[in-house]
Amino acid sequence: MTSHSSGPKTIDVAHHRPQNRSLSQNYQQTPRSFPRQPTNALAEASTDGVNISEPSFKRQKLEEIQEAATINAPNKSQENLVRDGPLRVSTQYSLDSPTIKDDPERVSEVKTTPSLDQKFSASHPRVFPLFPSRPCIHSRKITKRRDTLAIERAAVKKVVQVKPYIPEAPSPAPQYQRGGTADYYPWIGNHSEDLLNELTTKQGFFDKSLVSHNESTTARPSVWSSLKHKSGLQILSSLLVAALDQRQIHGTVTANCTFKPPPRVTLTDTKREAWLRDLANPAIPLRRLSRTIPHGIRGKILLDHCLAKDIPTARAVWLAKCVGANEIRAFKRKGASGAFAIGGETKWIRDWTTNVESFVENIIAECGTSMWRDRMSYSLRLVSHIFSEHLLDQDQYLDWVVASLQSSDLHSVLVWLLVVQLYWKEVLRYRERGRRLAEALLDQLWKAYQPSNREAFAEVFQQLIEVLQSFMVSDPLCFLLRSWSKYEAMLRTCIEARENMLFVEFERLSRRNSRIRRPPMDNSCRYSGQSCQQRLIALLDSVPVKIDIGHTADACMRIVTHHDLLITTCIDWATNIYRNGQARIYIVTRLLRRWAKNDVELDRPILEFLSTNPFLPPRQKTNIYRLVAELIHSKHFSVAKYLQWLMARGTLARHGKSDRAAPSDVQLLFELPLHGLPSHVLNLRRILLSSIGASAASEDRAVIAIKARIATQIQDLFPTSKFPAYHQLQNCDAWQPSQTVKSAVGRWIRQAVASRFPIHGIQSKSDSGSDEFSHTGNGDSSLTAINCEHFQSVRIVLEDFEDFSILADIIKICCSCEDLKVLTAATDTVNHHVDIFMAIGAVDDLFQSLYRRYEETRSQKAFEWPFVESLVDLGTHLPRSAGEVRNLRRALLHHEQVSGAAACSPISDHMAEALQSGESAFADEVEQVLSSGTSMDQQTLKQMFGTITKRLQTSWADPRQCPSINFAEILLRLRNFGADTFEELVRDWLDDLLLFTRRPTLSRILPPFICTAAITLKTVLDRMIIHMTGTVTTSHVAALGLDGLELLMITDLDLPPFATNREYRLHLQQLHIIKEFSALTAPILRVTVEACSCEETAICERARALIKKPGVKTIIKGLLQQYSENPDAINSAFGSELLERHVLQVVDAMLYPSPEPEADLYDQVSRVLNHVNDFNIPLFQLKLRAVLATASQNSFEATNTLVTIIMERSKAPPNTSTDNWAALISGLPPKQARHIRQRAESEIISGLTKDILSRADNSNGVMKALVAIVDSSSAGIPDFGTPLVVTQVTEKLNNIVLSSPVAKGLNCEEQFTLIKDAKRIREGLHLCIEVLLRLLTIHQAAVHCAKLSENNIVQLLVTLSLLLTHDSLRPLQSLSEHVLDVLVILTDSLSDDTRSQCIRLLRDQYRSRDPRLLFLFGYSENAEGEWLQLMTSSLSASTAKNEGLVGATESTQPFPLRKWEMMQDTTPLVTENDTSLSLALFGARKTVL
């Protein structure tokens, strides 16, 4: 060790001087050996300078010491000078010194006079330091201010202003692990380094190595003698082991655990606030604060303090742990032990969780206030840290978060969604909570989807959609819901426009939900197992009037992906006789055109449909030919291919002439429109016609005959000179024209109308290719327009032809007419057939053309205001024309105001004279009163309304004398003086009218009021239903029902002239009610059926006459199409015992085109099963119920007959009508359906007991048919299910799981080496499992009822779980998915005890760790604390080692951690075992620095 000396006045420092004894600290402590040195004038002039060499004779203030240490911190040059001697004092001052810069002369003196340092540097050479700079000494120059406790500063009053000097350790000095600064000794006067003598001055300070005299030489001679023997290595090993044992003994922590939570003391409010401020200061260590914590800070108050003081999150969690640990230990100190202590601790944790929930709720409730964002961020961060530290009842907290999201309103749902996303993984860890989250999100989306909220909460709706998208793809099991049907249509609408992958997942979820959906307890919906054709038909039936073709086309293709099946089903729907209206033909035409653009072939499916359905009802054939004609017009059907196909099949050889009863594919040859076909195609058709004895000349004669007849009726429009005499054409077959003739005549009519308008004449002439109407454009102004009579005649002809495409073209042409009556008639025509024109897609264009004509002609003096009223009616069907409709309504209102008198006096001033006038002058007086004022009070309005209705009742006495006044028009004008009062008066008048017995029928009184829009048909029927269910007599109820049925079917109206052009209003309201409001039509039809057996002869005859009218068929079709929406009302309408006698004839006429003789019950049921199809299922349900009702005297025999027939048909070779049978059975009464279901279930169970090898080849088809029957007849299953069936299914599943084929592997071909058809056996096993799973789904209610024992439920669930995790099911994704879905729906409503038993069996006995089971049953792979085991031994280690019983005497048990006591810095004093979990349990070693 060497030392250095620089002279008698220099302190030499040895190599082993203290590491933290820095030069800056040497300046602060004043060396006594240094004499006080004088300073120059400049030094004395500085008020901030402090002589660092002068001893401190006076105690300085703490603030002065800190300021001196900050201002006079020495730089490197000063340190070097001080090392060389005490006389080297820095004299470098700054010009910014306040003493110098205030005196300009001294500033110049300082600037011109060299400083002492400069003089010293010039006279002495630079002296380098003897030692390099100590590491970390000069890295930080800022002296850190000493942190003091705020609680100390608050408790001690500042009485003494001066404080003693307290040296502090430098910040970069190294620290011991247990605390304290390494090698730092401030001067106190008695340390060895504080004394300087000659030796320390010369040699410095160093550690002297203590060398033992015993080890002065090598140890080899003394050790070698012991090691050179053969046992030397063992001796050496023993010594080493002994040394390690001693190290283990002395180095292991053996002290008892000294952990205690910080004690709580009662403090004043001031001290408590000061302590909390110290806690919020990160510079103050927690160990200093852990001496005591304030009492009274707990629960929500604790969280509020943390938020108010902005305490760092980690320190806030530390405080919560301290408080919680004290609270929990308080239960033990109060004497509670065992279960009572655990219960108290659990209760306290739940209360604490409730406080946290209340804290979060209050913060969220402050949304929108100032500083809310920061407060919200801090609160969520704090609570999430508390949650992650397991300081909450996590189940309770997560349930509360999900429940809060579900119950929140749309204004705060996004905030709660943010809270849920913080715990997203924890919420979705188990199925039960994930299902609740899915339902909450769907419920909020349902609220935002409502029309009243959609615009205001568009952003909320979009955010929910985004969350649900990712949620649905990542965790689809959470969306297996019982309430899926409620949200399915909404989700489909929201997802259809999104990416394809998401929609595929949605369709998969829809399929899985429909598979596990329990059938309803009543007949509230149709058979749930619908085929794709039935679902497509249901979609087409629900198409609105304003159809979106693109959206509908895509939806149809998603339901039926097979193009041929899709096209044939759509054609069948558009043309069959079990649907109403012509609009469906044009809807399907546009759909086919849309699909043809996507390269979907149309010719082959259409021809296949014609060949497979050769003998259809005449009406359906007519519809098919119309549809094909529309496709030929748009060139989407190839006539040439059809003719080639017809020749290739050779069908014409079997039919010698044209016949209406010919097959559909052959008859189409006579129904082809010929316009625009190439000549070679026309020649080929002519050849084919001649080959069967027909001639194209007959078609030409029919066309000429119809043209001559039309020209004779409308001579002003069509020239008659070019046709033969009408009597020469009487014998031609032109009065049942084919589609070919209709098409030719329709185009001729269109050309004739277009020729009257110059802007269309040239086009029509070129289209016709003839000069029949060549006068167009020649200047003959008398032929350039048509009148209203011409238009109405043309409209009648085209309506008879059902050629609405040509009619739409003619209306478009007539939009150029200047005659307002023609425009009014054209608008009325569009209104009358608005559904057809919307299906064609022409309504928007027609409305805009008519509106432009209104804009051009509204300035005329003789303006037709009915034209505006018709335009308003038409515009209400078009959402895009809302602006034009507003303008039209405004114009109507202005017209009504202007048409009145200019007088502003109220109408009540003229009422006295009007009411006293005679009968002859009544009409004139009322008109004068309405025109003489612009205001009317409520009393006057009631008086006027009553007067008019009384005069109306007076006119009923003599039907031949109709009053000159138009009551409907006058009542409509009264609406303008008070709409609400008018509606109330109308309802009261209708009530009186319906109860009045001495009146004409409603079909004579009300049509004018309905056509003028003074009253709506729905209002009339609503009031009628109310009175029919009231206390009126039976005969009066029957009369009301007959009146209502007449209003629904009336077509020929005897209206006054003013209402003639408003007939379409009544027609549209009739169609709307028949299609949409089954609750109104069903009771009326029921009353009419019952009236057929009324005692009063007049009512009975009238009812039977009404039942036979064609309109009843339309009403019945409309009712049965709405069966799924309102089954109760429809069942009540057709549930009468008189049904078979009065309605059955109507139903038979619709079902069976050709009547057959009476047959017995067996033949009638067989006939029903033979003729049922996807379109007539509701009608055949009605027929089957009627057939069974006829055998009411022996209902048991009738039911047995039905069951026998169905079972026989089911066991027959594969039949395609199984789905239709199942849907047919779903409409039977509950008693009969239950009998069929029980029989089918017994057949299924008995069939599954047979060995797989002994089953018939068609057994799989029989099983499928039986399951479909059970599914369709399951509506009558009681709420508690059928426990016996569930028990049998459990036994069958258990046998299958434990059976040889399944136990050894369903997919192992080696197990079936001796069997020829191993594939058939596997399919049989799979089908058995599918059948049993379907039975479980149907009877799922029995799993949760009290009649089924808990052991059976546990056995069923465990069996399904074992089947799910079986190795053989892994390759079978579909079957495994079905098992999982059934298990999901069965575990949703389990009790806690049942779930616990299943968990114990699966986790402990079967050691199942399948993640799907963990997700469903809600248990983790390891029990709580299982990852940490505590080992115990009954014997000591030495005894166990000697006896070889180490393994036998040791046992382990889970050691759960106490989350509340896992905290740092709990006590101010550190011990070796100061942890909440004793280190002695782990054999921990002591820390060695």
mmCIF file of N, CA, C and O in Angstrom, residues 347 386 506 535 581 597 628 713 717 740 779 782 826 835 883 971 1059 1086 1111 1131 1147 1245 1319 1445-1446:
data_model
loop_
_atom_site.group_PDB
_atom_site.id
_atom_site.type_symbol
_atom_site.label_atom_id
_atom_site.label_comp_id
_atom_site.label_asym_id
_atom_site.label_seq_id
_atom_site.Cartn_x
_atom_site.Cartn_y
_atom_site.Cartn_z
ATOM 1 N N LYS A 347 -68.009 -11.544 4.386
ATOM 2 C CA LYS A 347 -68.988 -10.455 4.404
ATOM 3 C C LYS A 347 -68.298 -9.103 4.262
ATOM 4 O O LYS A 347 -68.779 -8.211 3.565
ATOM 5 N N ILE A 386 -56.913 -2.602 -7.994
ATOM 6 C CA ILE A 386 -57.480 -3.329 -6.859
ATOM 7 C C ILE A 386 -58.045 -4.669 -7.312
ATOM 8 O O ILE A 386 -57.883 -5.698 -6.637
ATOM 9 N N PHE A 506 -72.254 -15.511 -38.588
ATOM 10 C CA PHE A 506 -73.622 -15.240 -38.150
ATOM 11 C C PHE A 506 -74.573 -16.342 -38.608
ATOM 12 O O PHE A 506 -75.439 -16.788 -37.838
ATOM 13 N N ARG A 535 -88.151 -21.863 -45.670
ATOM 14 C CA ARG A 535 -87.629 -20.582 -45.205
ATOM 15 C C ARG A 535 -87.594 -19.558 -46.328
ATOM 16 O O ARG A 535 -87.826 -18.365 -46.113
ATOM 17 N N GLY A 581 -102.660 -12.146 -55.472
ATOM 18 C CA GLY A 581 -102.065 -10.997 -56.132
ATOM 19 C C GLY A 581 -101.201 -11.343 -57.325
ATOM 20 O O GLY A 581 -100.654 -12.442 -57.439
ATOM 21 N N LYS A 597 -77.944 -11.623 -64.367
ATOM 22 C CA LYS A 597 -76.776 -10.750 -64.517
ATOM 23 C C LYS A 597 -75.553 -11.328 -63.825
ATOM 24 O O LYS A 597 -74.431 -10.990 -64.180
ATOM 25 N N VAL A 628 -93.034 -16.209 -68.042
ATOM 26 C CA VAL A 628 -92.117 -16.520 -69.147
ATOM 27 C C VAL A 628 -92.180 -15.427 -70.206
ATOM 28 O O VAL A 628 -91.155 -15.053 -70.804
ATOM 29 N N GLN A 713 -115.510 -0.733 -79.876
ATOM 30 C CA GLN A 713 -115.890 -0.125 -78.606
ATOM 31 C C GLN A 713 -115.295 1.268 -78.440
ATOM 32 O O GLN A 713 -115.898 2.139 -77.826
ATOM 33 N N LEU A 717 -110.465 6.204 -80.978
ATOM 34 C CA LEU A 717 -109.040 5.958 -80.753
ATOM 35 C C LEU A 717 -108.453 5.020 -81.797
ATOM 36 O O LEU A 717 -107.310 5.193 -82.215
ATOM 37 N N THR A 740 -99.848 -15.354 -76.409
ATOM 38 C CA THR A 740 -99.353 -14.829 -77.680
ATOM 39 C C THR A 740 -100.290 -13.754 -78.225
ATOM 40 O O THR A 740 -99.857 -12.673 -78.669
ATOM 41 N N GLY A 779 -99.375 16.623 -88.455
ATOM 42 C CA GLY A 779 -99.977 17.914 -88.207
ATOM 43 C C GLY A 779 -101.430 17.884 -87.897
ATOM 44 O O GLY A 779 -102.042 18.935 -87.778
ATOM 45 N N SER A 782 -106.139 17.257 -84.197
ATOM 46 C CA SER A 782 -107.298 16.620 -83.569
ATOM 47 C C SER A 782 -106.992 15.225 -83.095
ATOM 48 O O SER A 782 -107.751 14.638 -82.335
ATOM 49 N N ALA A 826 -105.109 8.440 -64.648
ATOM 50 C CA ALA A 826 -103.839 7.703 -64.659
ATOM 51 C C ALA A 826 -103.285 7.547 -63.245
ATOM 52 O O ALA A 826 -102.800 6.468 -62.865
ATOM 53 N N ASP A 835 -99.227 -1.975 -55.735
ATOM 54 C CA ASP A 835 -98.340 -3.085 -55.405
ATOM 55 C C ASP A 835 -97.740 -3.715 -56.649
ATOM 56 O O ASP A 835 -96.558 -4.095 -56.668
ATOM 57 N N GLY A 883 -90.620 15.120 -49.865
ATOM 58 C CA GLY A 883 -90.625 16.556 -50.147
ATOM 59 C C GLY A 883 -91.733 16.947 -51.098
ATOM 60 O O GLY A 883 -92.432 17.956 -50.885
ATOM 61 N N LEU A 971 -118.423 16.061 -44.366
ATOM 62 C CA LEU A 971 -117.744 15.635 -43.138
ATOM 63 C C LEU A 971 -116.220 15.760 -43.272
ATOM 64 O O LEU A 971 -115.530 16.124 -42.324
ATOM 65 N N ALA A 1059 -117.149 10.489 -55.780
ATOM 66 C CA ALA A 1059 -116.266 9.483 -55.181
ATOM 67 C C ALA A 1059 -115.956 8.335 -56.114
ATOM 68 O O ALA A 1059 -115.312 7.376 -55.704
ATOM 69 N N ARG A 1086 -115.022 -15.982 -38.234
ATOM 70 C CA ARG A 1086 -115.579 -16.932 -37.267
ATOM 71 C C ARG A 1086 -117.071 -16.642 -37.021
ATOM 72 O O ARG A 1086 -117.905 -17.555 -37.018
ATOM 73 N N GLY A 1111 -114.419 -13.974 -52.696
ATOM 74 C CA GLY A 1111 -113.600 -13.180 -51.786
ATOM 75 C C GLY A 1111 -113.241 -13.894 -50.511
ATOM 76 O O GLY A 1111 -112.239 -13.564 -49.861
ATOM 77 N N ASN A 1131 -106.637 -19.849 -35.106
ATOM 78 C CA ASN A 1131 -107.184 -21.107 -34.590
ATOM 79 C C ASN A 1131 -108.594 -20.912 -34.055
ATOM 80 O O ASN A 1131 -109.456 -21.781 -34.202
ATOM 81 N N VAL A 1147 -112.443 -24.768 -48.738
ATOM 82 C CA VAL A 1147 -111.081 -25.283 -48.640
ATOM 83 C C VAL A 1147 -110.843 -26.373 -49.670
ATOM 84 O O VAL A 1147 -109.796 -26.431 -50.328
ATOM 85 N N ILE A 1245 -87.138 -44.903 -29.200
ATOM 86 C CA ILE A 1245 -86.423 -45.581 -28.120
ATOM 87 C C ILE A 1245 -86.295 -47.064 -28.396
ATOM 88 O O ILE A 1245 -85.227 -47.666 -28.202
ATOM 89 N N LYS A 1319 -68.782 -48.316 -42.855
ATOM 90 C CA LYS A 1319 -69.266 -46.937 -42.988
ATOM 91 C C LYS A 1319 -70.717 -46.827 -42.545
ATOM 92 O O LYS A 1319 -71.113 -45.863 -41.882
ATOM 93 N N LEU A 1445 -38.310 -43.687 4.938
ATOM 94 C CA LEU A 1445 -39.726 -43.383 4.831
ATOM 95 C C LEU A 1445 -39.957 -41.936 4.418
ATOM 96 O O LEU A 1445 -40.907 -41.296 4.857
ATOM 97 N N VAL A 1446 -39.035 -41.454 3.583
ATOM 98 C CA VAL A 1446 -39.174 -40.048 3.216
ATOM 99 C C VAL A 1446 -40.467 -39.803 2.453
ATOM 100 O O VAL A 1446 -41.238 -38.912 2.756
#
